[in-house]
Amino acid sequence: GMALDTVGGTTFLYVADQNHGRVVKFDLSTGARVAVWGATGNADGEFNSPYGLAVDPVSHDLYVAERGNHRISRITSSGTFVMSWGRMGTGAGELNSPIGVAADAAGHVYVSDHGNNRVHKFRIEGTQARPVTTWGGAGAAGGQFNGPYGVTLDAAGQVWVADGFNHRLQKFDANGGLLAVIGTRGTGDGQFITPTWVNFDAAGAYYVAETNSDPQDAAAPDLAHQRIQKFSASGAFVMKWGSYGENRGQFRLPFNVVVDASNHAYVSDYYNSRVQKFALGAAPGTGFVFDN
């Protein structure tokens, strides 16, 4: 997972380094790594398989979805532990392998509960997270999920979920009311195999990171299906890029994509252990790699 934040004219990129149990912070004006926080564990300030990241738009604190600890942790932009909540389970406010997290300016946090096939909305009050509502359930009907990955908010506060194994995106209002189901299974433009994340640029266009079911399986029939797709704000297909491989511009599980105000896209290239930066235009180039 990744998240962007701009403070004092400087934009930072946060990256969840899942295998090392830490969060890495980059200064995008220089590309330099400026901070590393955490270690694998379950104590305060430690992480177990951190996946999703979200920046609180008011405090600039960072929320970390910990798949292995079945919880959400909150740290400041300087890495100080603030709070955590969640435990393994199926009850109200309990989590099973949370992957995505998003935060709004009104103090709400949304979590994609991957193992329980649902989305939670919490209200942050001091150092407590109060459950507000939960929606979803296992299935393929509208409003149900099969392995939800990223959860993202658009400029209107609508909640977008990458419904991975249902090969689609779903869009909801802030209380879980279904607004749209987007995409079908396939490799054509506007279709998806396993979409893992969706994010937006300043114009409201959206970008979808997607992969085949297992990019580690050399025999997979859709191995080459490793790409980013861009859609206009109205949902029209615009362009795509990526293929399977280790060269620049290629991916082995492009897990997340975020876009900065300068129209650069950053893609977390999971099995290649790197982030690639692309200048967006008619067709993105081969990319600059953040891999330190």
PDB file of C-alpha atoms in Angstrom:
ATOM      1  CA  GLY A   1       0.000   0.000   0.000  1.00  0.00           C
ATOM      2  CA  MET A   2       0.926   3.643  -0.505  1.00  0.00           C
ATOM      3  CA  ALA A   3      -0.327   7.101   0.406  1.00  0.00           C
ATOM      4  CA  LEU A   4       0.573  10.652  -0.634  1.00  0.00           C
ATOM      5  CA  ASP A   5       0.573  13.728   1.598  1.00  0.00           C
ATOM      6  CA  THR A   6       1.626  17.325   0.991  1.00  0.00           C
ATOM      7  CA  VAL A   7       2.851  19.447   3.913  1.00  0.00           C
ATOM      8  CA  GLY A   8       4.364  22.910   3.544  1.00  0.00           C
ATOM      9  CA  GLY A   9       4.708  22.547  -0.198  1.00  0.00           C
ATOM     10  CA  THR A  10       6.545  19.210   0.022  1.00  0.00           C
ATOM     11  CA  THR A  11       4.853  15.999  -1.076  1.00  0.00           C
ATOM     12  CA  PHE A  12       5.705  12.767   0.701  1.00  0.00           C
ATOM     13  CA  LEU A  13       5.093   9.195  -0.391  1.00  0.00           C
ATOM     14  CA  TYR A  14       4.455   6.609   2.312  1.00  0.00           C
ATOM     15  CA  VAL A  15       5.002   2.944   1.426  1.00  0.00           C
ATOM     16  CA  ALA A  16       3.962  -0.105   3.456  1.00  0.00           C
ATOM     17  CA  ASP A  17       6.962  -2.461   3.398  1.00  0.00           C
ATOM     18  CA  GLN A  18       4.945  -5.579   4.142  1.00  0.00           C
ATOM     19  CA  ASN A  19       7.720  -8.167   4.391  1.00  0.00           C
ATOM     20  CA  HIS A  20       9.796  -6.054   6.798  1.00  0.00           C
ATOM     21  CA  GLY A  21       6.897  -4.910   8.987  1.00  0.00           C
ATOM     22  CA  ARG A  22       7.585  -1.215   8.511  1.00  0.00           C
ATOM     23  CA  VAL A  23       6.513   2.024   6.835  1.00  0.00           C
ATOM     24  CA  VAL A  24       8.941   3.956   4.628  1.00  0.00           C
ATOM     25  CA  LYS A  25       8.628   7.696   3.900  1.00  0.00           C
ATOM     26  CA  PHE A  26      10.025   9.353   0.745  1.00  0.00           C
ATOM     27  CA  ASP A  27      10.423  13.046  -0.117  1.00  0.00           C
ATOM     28  CA  LEU A  28       9.169  13.262  -3.704  1.00  0.00           C
ATOM     29  CA  SER A  29      11.028  16.490  -4.438  1.00  0.00           C
ATOM     30  CA  THR A  30      14.295  14.530  -4.220  1.00  0.00           C
ATOM     31  CA  GLY A  31      13.226  10.872  -4.310  1.00  0.00           C
ATOM     32  CA  ALA A  32      15.161  10.373  -1.066  1.00  0.00           C
ATOM     33  CA  ARG A  33      14.072   8.078   1.718  1.00  0.00           C
ATOM     34  CA  VAL A  34      13.660  10.292   4.781  1.00  0.00           C
ATOM     35  CA  ALA A  35      12.293   7.945   7.445  1.00  0.00           C
ATOM     36  CA  VAL A  36      11.601   4.304   8.281  1.00  0.00           C
ATOM     37  CA  TRP A  37       9.315   3.237  11.135  1.00  0.00           C
ATOM     38  CA  GLY A  38       8.400  -0.066  12.690  1.00  0.00           C
ATOM     39  CA  ALA A  39       9.517  -3.673  12.831  1.00  0.00           C
ATOM     40  CA  THR A  40       7.631  -6.944  12.625  1.00  0.00           C
ATOM     41  CA  GLY A  41       5.682  -7.536  15.817  1.00  0.00           C
ATOM     42  CA  ASN A  42       2.459  -6.766  17.660  1.00  0.00           C
ATOM     43  CA  ALA A  43       3.614  -4.153  20.180  1.00  0.00           C
ATOM     44  CA  ASP A  44       2.662  -0.489  19.846  1.00  0.00           C
ATOM     45  CA  GLY A  45       4.566   0.945  16.869  1.00  0.00           C
ATOM     46  CA  GLU A  46       5.270  -2.488  15.407  1.00  0.00           C
ATOM     47  CA  PHE A  47       3.506  -3.953  12.400  1.00  0.00           C
ATOM     48  CA  ASN A  48       2.645  -7.412  11.140  1.00  0.00           C
ATOM     49  CA  SER A  49       2.115  -7.416   7.361  1.00  0.00           C
ATOM     50  CA  PRO A  50       1.215  -3.748   6.888  1.00  0.00           C
ATOM     51  CA  TYR A  51      -0.789  -3.398   3.671  1.00  0.00           C
ATOM     52  CA  GLY A  52      -3.046  -0.365   3.279  1.00  0.00           C
ATOM     53  CA  LEU A  53      -2.081   3.196   4.223  1.00  0.00           C
ATOM     54  CA  ALA A  54      -4.186   6.349   4.525  1.00  0.00           C
ATOM     55  CA  VAL A  55      -3.363   9.904   5.587  1.00  0.00           C
ATOM     56  CA  ASP A  56      -5.780  11.766   7.839  1.00  0.00           C
ATOM     57  CA  PRO A  57      -6.502  14.954   5.836  1.00  0.00           C
ATOM     58  CA  VAL A  58      -6.729  17.092   8.989  1.00  0.00           C
ATOM     59  CA  SER A  59      -3.990  15.852  11.345  1.00  0.00           C
ATOM     60  CA  HIS A  60      -1.723  14.316   8.652  1.00  0.00           C
ATOM     61  CA  ASP A  61      -1.473  11.229  10.859  1.00  0.00           C
ATOM     62  CA  LEU A  62      -1.128   7.898   9.099  1.00  0.00           C
ATOM     63  CA  TYR A  63      -3.439   4.887   9.386  1.00  0.00           C
ATOM     64  CA  VAL A  64      -1.884   1.466   8.739  1.00  0.00           C
ATOM     65  CA  ALA A  65      -3.949  -1.635   7.968  1.00  0.00           C
ATOM     66  CA  GLU A  66      -2.098  -4.597   9.490  1.00  0.00           C
ATOM     67  CA  ARG A  67      -3.188  -7.806   7.822  1.00  0.00           C
ATOM     68  CA  GLY A  68      -1.206 -10.027  10.185  1.00  0.00           C
ATOM     69  CA  ASN A  69      -2.261  -8.305  13.421  1.00  0.00           C
ATOM     70  CA  HIS A  70      -5.907  -7.905  12.289  1.00  0.00           C
ATOM     71  CA  ARG A  71      -5.888  -4.287  13.362  1.00  0.00           C
ATOM     72  CA  ILE A  72      -5.494  -0.658  12.303  1.00  0.00           C
ATOM     73  CA  SER A  73      -2.671   1.394  13.798  1.00  0.00           C
ATOM     74  CA  ARG A  74      -2.382   5.175  13.802  1.00  0.00           C
ATOM     75  CA  ILE A  75       0.970   6.958  13.866  1.00  0.00           C
ATOM     76  CA  THR A  76       1.926  10.605  13.448  1.00  0.00           C
ATOM     77  CA  SER A  77       3.712  11.902  10.337  1.00  0.00           C
ATOM     78  CA  SER A  78       6.929  11.666  12.372  1.00  0.00           C
ATOM     79  CA  GLY A  79       6.300   8.008  13.269  1.00  0.00           C
ATOM     80  CA  THR A  80       5.029   8.306  16.850  1.00  0.00           C
ATOM     81  CA  PHE A  81       2.432   5.684  17.838  1.00  0.00           C
ATOM     82  CA  VAL A  82      -1.009   7.152  18.629  1.00  0.00           C
ATOM     83  CA  MET A  83      -3.500   4.278  18.848  1.00  0.00           C
ATOM     84  CA  SER A  84      -4.592   0.950  17.420  1.00  0.00           C
ATOM     85  CA  TRP A  85      -7.824  -1.001  17.289  1.00  0.00           C
ATOM     86  CA  GLY A  86      -9.175  -4.321  16.093  1.00  0.00           C
ATOM     87  CA  ARG A  87      -8.706  -8.005  16.741  1.00  0.00           C
ATOM     88  CA  MET A  88      -9.300 -11.257  14.871  1.00  0.00           C
ATOM     89  CA  GLY A  89     -12.973 -12.090  14.659  1.00  0.00           C
ATOM     90  CA  THR A  90     -16.288 -11.683  12.883  1.00  0.00           C
ATOM     91  CA  GLY A  91     -18.121  -9.533  15.411  1.00  0.00           C
ATOM     92  CA  ALA A  92     -18.850  -5.811  15.284  1.00  0.00           C
ATOM     93  CA  GLY A  93     -15.596  -3.915  14.798  1.00  0.00           C
ATOM     94  CA  GLU A  94     -13.561  -7.129  14.590  1.00  0.00           C
ATOM     95  CA  LEU A  95     -11.329  -7.788  11.587  1.00  0.00           C
ATOM     96  CA  ASN A  96      -9.890 -10.642   9.567  1.00  0.00           C
ATOM     97  CA  SER A  97      -6.869  -9.663   7.469  1.00  0.00           C
ATOM     98  CA  PRO A  98      -7.717  -6.000   6.840  1.00  0.00           C
ATOM     99  CA  ILE A  99      -6.043  -4.708   3.681  1.00  0.00           C
ATOM    100  CA  GLY A 100      -7.463  -1.318   2.702  1.00  0.00           C
ATOM    101  CA  VAL A 101      -7.972   1.820   4.786  1.00  0.00           C
ATOM    102  CA  ALA A 102      -9.207   5.322   3.954  1.00  0.00           C
ATOM    103  CA  ALA A 103      -9.867   8.434   6.049  1.00  0.00           C
ATOM    104  CA  ASP A 104     -12.077  11.491   5.563  1.00  0.00           C
ATOM    105  CA  ALA A 105     -11.895  15.013   7.011  1.00  0.00           C
ATOM    106  CA  ALA A 106     -14.830  14.390   9.365  1.00  0.00           C
ATOM    107  CA  GLY A 107     -12.973  11.840  11.491  1.00  0.00           C
ATOM    108  CA  HIS A 108     -14.192   8.650   9.822  1.00  0.00           C
ATOM    109  CA  VAL A 109     -12.014   5.707   8.829  1.00  0.00           C
ATOM    110  CA  TYR A 110     -13.108   3.038   6.344  1.00  0.00           C
ATOM    111  CA  VAL A 111     -11.547  -0.446   6.379  1.00  0.00           C
ATOM    112  CA  SER A 112     -11.805  -3.250   3.824  1.00  0.00           C
ATOM    113  CA  ASP A 113     -12.056  -6.408   5.921  1.00  0.00           C
ATOM    114  CA  HIS A 114     -10.599  -8.817   3.351  1.00  0.00           C
ATOM    115  CA  GLY A 115     -11.120 -12.081   5.222  1.00  0.00           C
ATOM    116  CA  ASN A 116     -14.678 -11.218   6.301  1.00  0.00           C
ATOM    117  CA  ASN A 117     -15.727  -9.808   2.889  1.00  0.00           C
ATOM    118  CA  ARG A 118     -17.045  -6.546   4.256  1.00  0.00           C
ATOM    119  CA  VAL A 119     -16.305  -2.859   4.826  1.00  0.00           C
ATOM    120  CA  HIS A 120     -16.347  -1.092   8.196  1.00  0.00           C
ATOM    121  CA  LYS A 121     -16.842   2.587   8.938  1.00  0.00           C
ATOM    122  CA  PHE A 122     -15.403   3.884  12.216  1.00  0.00           C
ATOM    123  CA  ARG A 123     -15.633   7.255  13.958  1.00  0.00           C
ATOM    124  CA  ILE A 124     -12.380   8.372  15.620  1.00  0.00           C
ATOM    125  CA  GLU A 125     -12.969   9.986  19.009  1.00  0.00           C
ATOM    126  CA  GLY A 126      -9.711  10.818  20.745  1.00  0.00           C
ATOM    127  CA  THR A 127      -7.855   7.513  20.916  1.00  0.00           C
ATOM    128  CA  GLN A 128     -10.979   5.397  20.440  1.00  0.00           C
ATOM    129  CA  ALA A 129     -12.455   4.029  17.208  1.00  0.00           C
ATOM    130  CA  ARG A 130     -16.246   3.725  17.448  1.00  0.00           C
ATOM    131  CA  PRO A 131     -17.990   1.417  14.943  1.00  0.00           C
ATOM    132  CA  VAL A 132     -20.529   3.346  12.852  1.00  0.00           C
ATOM    133  CA  THR A 133     -21.699   0.845  10.261  1.00  0.00           C
ATOM    134  CA  THR A 134     -20.646  -2.305   8.407  1.00  0.00           C
ATOM    135  CA  TRP A 135     -21.744  -3.531   4.996  1.00  0.00           C
ATOM    136  CA  GLY A 136     -21.102  -6.402   2.618  1.00  0.00           C
ATOM    137  CA  GLY A 137     -20.850 -10.140   3.020  1.00  0.00           C
ATOM    138  CA  ALA A 138     -19.537 -13.006   0.915  1.00  0.00           C
ATOM    139  CA  GLY A 139     -21.039 -13.262  -2.556  1.00  0.00           C
ATOM    140  CA  ALA A 140     -21.185 -11.894  -6.069  1.00  0.00           C
ATOM    141  CA  ALA A 141     -24.352  -9.797  -5.908  1.00  0.00           C
ATOM    142  CA  GLY A 142     -24.151  -6.024  -5.831  1.00  0.00           C
ATOM    143  CA  GLY A 143     -22.968  -4.896  -2.404  1.00  0.00           C
ATOM    144  CA  GLN A 144     -21.339  -8.251  -1.626  1.00  0.00           C
ATOM    145  CA  PHE A 145     -17.603  -8.984  -1.831  1.00  0.00           C
ATOM    146  CA  ASN A 146     -15.167 -11.733  -2.679  1.00  0.00           C
ATOM    147  CA  GLY A 147     -11.755 -10.713  -1.347  1.00  0.00           C
ATOM    148  CA  PRO A 148     -12.002  -6.894  -1.136  1.00  0.00           C
ATOM    149  CA  TYR A 149      -8.614  -5.193  -1.375  1.00  0.00           C
ATOM    150  CA  GLY A 150      -8.231  -1.420  -1.512  1.00  0.00           C
ATOM    151  CA  VAL A 151     -10.810   1.054  -0.239  1.00  0.00           C
ATOM    152  CA  THR A 152     -10.611   4.663  -1.443  1.00  0.00           C
ATOM    153  CA  LEU A 153     -12.627   7.867  -1.129  1.00  0.00           C
ATOM    154  CA  ASP A 154     -13.247  10.124  -4.116  1.00  0.00           C
ATOM    155  CA  ALA A 155     -13.603  13.916  -3.937  1.00  0.00           C
ATOM    156  CA  ALA A 156     -17.325  13.578  -3.248  1.00  0.00           C
ATOM    157  CA  GLY A 157     -16.754  11.269  -0.271  1.00  0.00           C
ATOM    158  CA  GLN A 158     -17.995   8.183  -2.084  1.00  0.00           C
ATOM    159  CA  VAL A 159     -16.405   4.882  -1.097  1.00  0.00           C
ATOM    160  CA  TRP A 160     -14.743   2.795  -3.829  1.00  0.00           C
ATOM    161  CA  VAL A 161     -13.746  -0.820  -3.188  1.00  0.00           C
ATOM    162  CA  ALA A 162     -11.569  -3.049  -5.371  1.00  0.00           C
ATOM    163  CA  ASP A 163     -13.593  -6.261  -5.190  1.00  0.00           C
ATOM    164  CA  GLY A 164     -10.679  -8.451  -6.236  1.00  0.00           C
ATOM    165  CA  PHE A 165     -12.002 -11.950  -6.820  1.00  0.00           C
ATOM    166  CA  ASN A 166     -15.295 -10.651  -8.191  1.00  0.00           C
ATOM    167  CA  HIS A 167     -13.240  -8.913 -10.919  1.00  0.00           C
ATOM    168  CA  ARG A 168     -14.845  -5.505 -10.411  1.00  0.00           C
ATOM    169  CA  LEU A 169     -14.990  -2.216  -8.569  1.00  0.00           C
ATOM    170  CA  GLN A 170     -17.919  -1.194  -6.400  1.00  0.00           C
ATOM    171  CA  LYS A 171     -18.912   2.354  -5.453  1.00  0.00           C
ATOM    172  CA  PHE A 172     -20.947   3.211  -2.337  1.00  0.00           C
ATOM    173  CA  ASP A 173     -22.179   6.273  -0.512  1.00  0.00           C
ATOM    174  CA  ALA A 174     -20.595   7.064   2.844  1.00  0.00           C
ATOM    175  CA  ASN A 175     -23.043   4.785   4.681  1.00  0.00           C
ATOM    176  CA  GLY A 176     -22.693   1.754   2.435  1.00  0.00           C
ATOM    177  CA  GLY A 177     -25.497   2.362  -0.040  1.00  0.00           C
ATOM    178  CA  LEU A 178     -24.566   0.783  -3.374  1.00  0.00           C
ATOM    179  CA  LEU A 179     -24.130   3.318  -6.190  1.00  0.00           C
ATOM    180  CA  ALA A 180     -22.421   1.391  -8.984  1.00  0.00           C
ATOM    181  CA  VAL A 181     -20.780  -1.886  -9.975  1.00  0.00           C
ATOM    182  CA  ILE A 182     -17.971  -1.381 -12.484  1.00  0.00           C
ATOM    183  CA  GLY A 183     -16.238  -4.017 -14.615  1.00  0.00           C
ATOM    184  CA  THR A 184     -16.449  -7.690 -15.518  1.00  0.00           C
ATOM    185  CA  ARG A 185     -13.929 -10.511 -15.652  1.00  0.00           C
ATOM    186  CA  GLY A 186     -11.626 -10.362 -18.656  1.00  0.00           C
ATOM    187  CA  THR A 187      -8.477  -8.916 -20.177  1.00  0.00           C
ATOM    188  CA  GLY A 188     -10.131  -6.361 -22.463  1.00  0.00           C
ATOM    189  CA  ASP A 189     -10.114  -2.617 -21.905  1.00  0.00           C
ATOM    190  CA  GLY A 190     -12.314  -1.874 -18.909  1.00  0.00           C
ATOM    191  CA  GLN A 191     -12.310  -5.488 -17.746  1.00  0.00           C
ATOM    192  CA  PHE A 192     -10.389  -6.893 -14.785  1.00  0.00           C
ATOM    193  CA  ILE A 193      -8.823 -10.131 -13.588  1.00  0.00           C
ATOM    194  CA  THR A 194      -7.976  -9.198  -9.995  1.00  0.00           C
ATOM    195  CA  PRO A 195      -8.233  -5.458  -9.317  1.00  0.00           C
ATOM    196  CA  THR A 196      -6.397  -4.628  -6.113  1.00  0.00           C
ATOM    197  CA  TRP A 197      -6.664  -0.848  -5.795  1.00  0.00           C
ATOM    198  CA  VAL A 198      -8.286   2.234  -7.305  1.00  0.00           C
ATOM    199  CA  ASN A 199      -7.176   5.840  -6.825  1.00  0.00           C
ATOM    200  CA  PHE A 200      -7.886   9.264  -8.333  1.00  0.00           C
ATOM    201  CA  ASP A 201      -6.056  12.214  -9.832  1.00  0.00           C
ATOM    202  CA  ALA A 202      -6.923  15.880  -9.315  1.00  0.00           C
ATOM    203  CA  ALA A 203      -9.284  15.869 -12.321  1.00  0.00           C
ATOM    204  CA  GLY A 204     -11.296  12.955 -10.955  1.00  0.00           C
ATOM    205  CA  ALA A 205      -9.947  10.356 -13.393  1.00  0.00           C
ATOM    206  CA  TYR A 206      -9.388   7.004 -11.752  1.00  0.00           C
ATOM    207  CA  TYR A 207      -6.626   4.432 -12.035  1.00  0.00           C
ATOM    208  CA  VAL A 208      -6.936   0.727 -11.320  1.00  0.00           C
ATOM    209  CA  ALA A 209      -4.047  -1.581 -10.403  1.00  0.00           C
ATOM    210  CA  GLU A 210      -4.720  -5.177 -11.396  1.00  0.00           C
ATOM    211  CA  THR A 211      -2.982  -8.502 -11.656  1.00  0.00           C
ATOM    212  CA  ASN A 212      -3.707 -12.108 -12.547  1.00  0.00           C
ATOM    213  CA  SER A 213      -4.714 -14.509  -9.805  1.00  0.00           C
ATOM    214  CA  ASP A 214      -1.133 -15.511  -8.987  1.00  0.00           C
ATOM    215  CA  PRO A 215       1.783 -13.711 -10.690  1.00  0.00           C
ATOM    216  CA  GLN A 216       4.163 -16.172  -9.007  1.00  0.00           C
ATOM    217  CA  ASP A 217       2.660 -19.052 -10.996  1.00  0.00           C
ATOM    218  CA  ALA A 218       4.588 -19.299 -14.274  1.00  0.00           C
ATOM    219  CA  ALA A 219       1.897 -21.596 -15.673  1.00  0.00           C
ATOM    220  CA  ALA A 220      -0.964 -19.147 -15.083  1.00  0.00           C
ATOM    221  CA  PRO A 221      -2.819 -18.596 -18.373  1.00  0.00           C
ATOM    222  CA  ASP A 222      -3.145 -14.868 -17.711  1.00  0.00           C
ATOM    223  CA  LEU A 223       0.408 -14.320 -16.447  1.00  0.00           C
ATOM    224  CA  ALA A 224       0.974 -11.288 -18.681  1.00  0.00           C
ATOM    225  CA  HIS A 225      -2.043  -9.515 -17.199  1.00  0.00           C
ATOM    226  CA  GLN A 226      -0.144  -7.077 -14.965  1.00  0.00           C
ATOM    227  CA  ARG A 227      -1.232  -3.531 -15.700  1.00  0.00           C
ATOM    228  CA  ILE A 228      -2.669  -0.161 -14.750  1.00  0.00           C
ATOM    229  CA  GLN A 229      -5.826   1.118 -16.427  1.00  0.00           C
ATOM    230  CA  LYS A 230      -6.927   4.760 -16.478  1.00  0.00           C
ATOM    231  CA  PHE A 231     -10.545   5.870 -16.790  1.00  0.00           C
ATOM    232  CA  SER A 232     -12.026   9.334 -17.139  1.00  0.00           C
ATOM    233  CA  ALA A 233     -14.125  10.809 -14.338  1.00  0.00           C
ATOM    234  CA  SER A 234     -17.192   9.661 -16.283  1.00  0.00           C
ATOM    235  CA  GLY A 235     -15.883   6.081 -16.456  1.00  0.00           C
ATOM    236  CA  ALA A 236     -14.641   5.957 -20.052  1.00  0.00           C
ATOM    237  CA  PHE A 237     -11.508   3.887 -20.685  1.00  0.00           C
ATOM    238  CA  VAL A 238      -8.516   6.168 -21.437  1.00  0.00           C
ATOM    239  CA  MET A 239      -5.335   4.085 -21.546  1.00  0.00           C
ATOM    240  CA  LYS A 240      -3.397   1.197 -20.025  1.00  0.00           C
ATOM    241  CA  TRP A 241       0.208   0.229 -19.458  1.00  0.00           C
ATOM    242  CA  GLY A 242       2.281  -2.628 -18.066  1.00  0.00           C
ATOM    243  CA  SER A 243       3.161  -6.250 -18.738  1.00  0.00           C
ATOM    244  CA  TYR A 244       4.699  -9.119 -16.797  1.00  0.00           C
ATOM    245  CA  GLY A 245       8.415  -8.837 -16.012  1.00  0.00           C
ATOM    246  CA  GLU A 246      11.213  -7.238 -14.027  1.00  0.00           C
ATOM    247  CA  ASN A 247      12.241  -4.446 -16.411  1.00  0.00           C
ATOM    248  CA  ARG A 248      11.197  -0.863 -15.858  1.00  0.00           C
ATOM    249  CA  GLY A 249       7.618  -0.403 -16.938  1.00  0.00           C
ATOM    250  CA  GLN A 250       6.855  -4.056 -16.202  1.00  0.00           C
ATOM    251  CA  PHE A 251       5.239  -5.466 -13.076  1.00  0.00           C
ATOM    252  CA  ARG A 252       4.896  -8.563 -10.974  1.00  0.00           C
ATOM    253  CA  LEU A 253       1.697  -7.731  -9.083  1.00  0.00           C
ATOM    254  CA  PRO A 254       1.115  -3.987  -9.369  1.00  0.00           C
ATOM    255  CA  PHE A 255      -0.685  -3.679  -6.044  1.00  0.00           C
ATOM    256  CA  ASN A 256      -1.444   0.004  -5.638  1.00  0.00           C
ATOM    257  CA  VAL A 257      -1.352   3.170  -7.742  1.00  0.00           C
ATOM    258  CA  VAL A 258      -1.444   6.787  -6.543  1.00  0.00           C
ATOM    259  CA  VAL A 259      -1.208  10.005  -8.591  1.00  0.00           C
ATOM    260  CA  ASP A 260       0.320  13.296  -7.423  1.00  0.00           C
ATOM    261  CA  ALA A 261      -0.614  16.877  -8.318  1.00  0.00           C
ATOM    262  CA  SER A 262       2.110  16.969 -10.995  1.00  0.00           C
ATOM    263  CA  ASN A 263       0.455  14.136 -12.913  1.00  0.00           C
ATOM    264  CA  HIS A 264       2.927  11.451 -11.922  1.00  0.00           C
ATOM    265  CA  ALA A 265       1.726   7.941 -11.115  1.00  0.00           C
ATOM    266  CA  TYR A 266       3.426   5.774  -8.497  1.00  0.00           C
ATOM    267  CA  VAL A 267       2.906   2.013  -8.661  1.00  0.00           C
ATOM    268  CA  SER A 268       3.875  -0.426  -5.906  1.00  0.00           C
ATOM    269  CA  ASP A 269       5.366  -3.399  -7.751  1.00  0.00           C
ATOM    270  CA  TYR A 270       4.929  -6.074  -5.090  1.00  0.00           C
ATOM    271  CA  TYR A 271       7.015  -9.080  -6.161  1.00  0.00           C
ATOM    272  CA  ASN A 272       9.685  -6.833  -7.696  1.00  0.00           C
ATOM    273  CA  SER A 273      10.041  -5.105  -4.281  1.00  0.00           C
ATOM    274  CA  ARG A 274       9.957  -1.597  -5.701  1.00  0.00           C
ATOM    275  CA  VAL A 275       7.883   1.464  -6.494  1.00  0.00           C
ATOM    276  CA  GLN A 276       7.870   2.799 -10.044  1.00  0.00           C
ATOM    277  CA  LYS A 277       7.157   6.431 -10.984  1.00  0.00           C
ATOM    278  CA  PHE A 278       5.587   7.305 -14.344  1.00  0.00           C
ATOM    279  CA  ALA A 279       5.037  10.612 -16.112  1.00  0.00           C
ATOM    280  CA  LEU A 280       1.472  10.444 -17.350  1.00  0.00           C
ATOM    281  CA  GLY A 281       0.788  11.469 -20.926  1.00  0.00           C
ATOM    282  CA  ALA A 282      -0.415   9.791 -24.061  1.00  0.00           C
ATOM    283  CA  ALA A 283       1.526   6.705 -22.952  1.00  0.00           C
ATOM    284  CA  PRO A 284       3.631   6.369 -19.787  1.00  0.00           C
ATOM    285  CA  GLY A 285       7.321   5.666 -20.263  1.00  0.00           C
ATOM    286  CA  THR A 286       9.431   3.018 -18.634  1.00  0.00           C
ATOM    287  CA  GLY A 287       9.368   4.636 -15.234  1.00  0.00           C
ATOM    288  CA  PHE A 288      11.739   5.718 -12.499  1.00  0.00           C
ATOM    289  CA  VAL A 289      12.239   3.193  -9.727  1.00  0.00           C
ATOM    290  CA  PHE A 290      12.143   3.856  -5.981  1.00  0.00           C
ATOM    291  CA  ASP A 291      13.724   0.711  -4.609  1.00  0.00           C
ATOM    292  CA  ASN A 292      15.881   1.857  -1.724  1.00  0.00           C
TER     293      ASN A 292
END
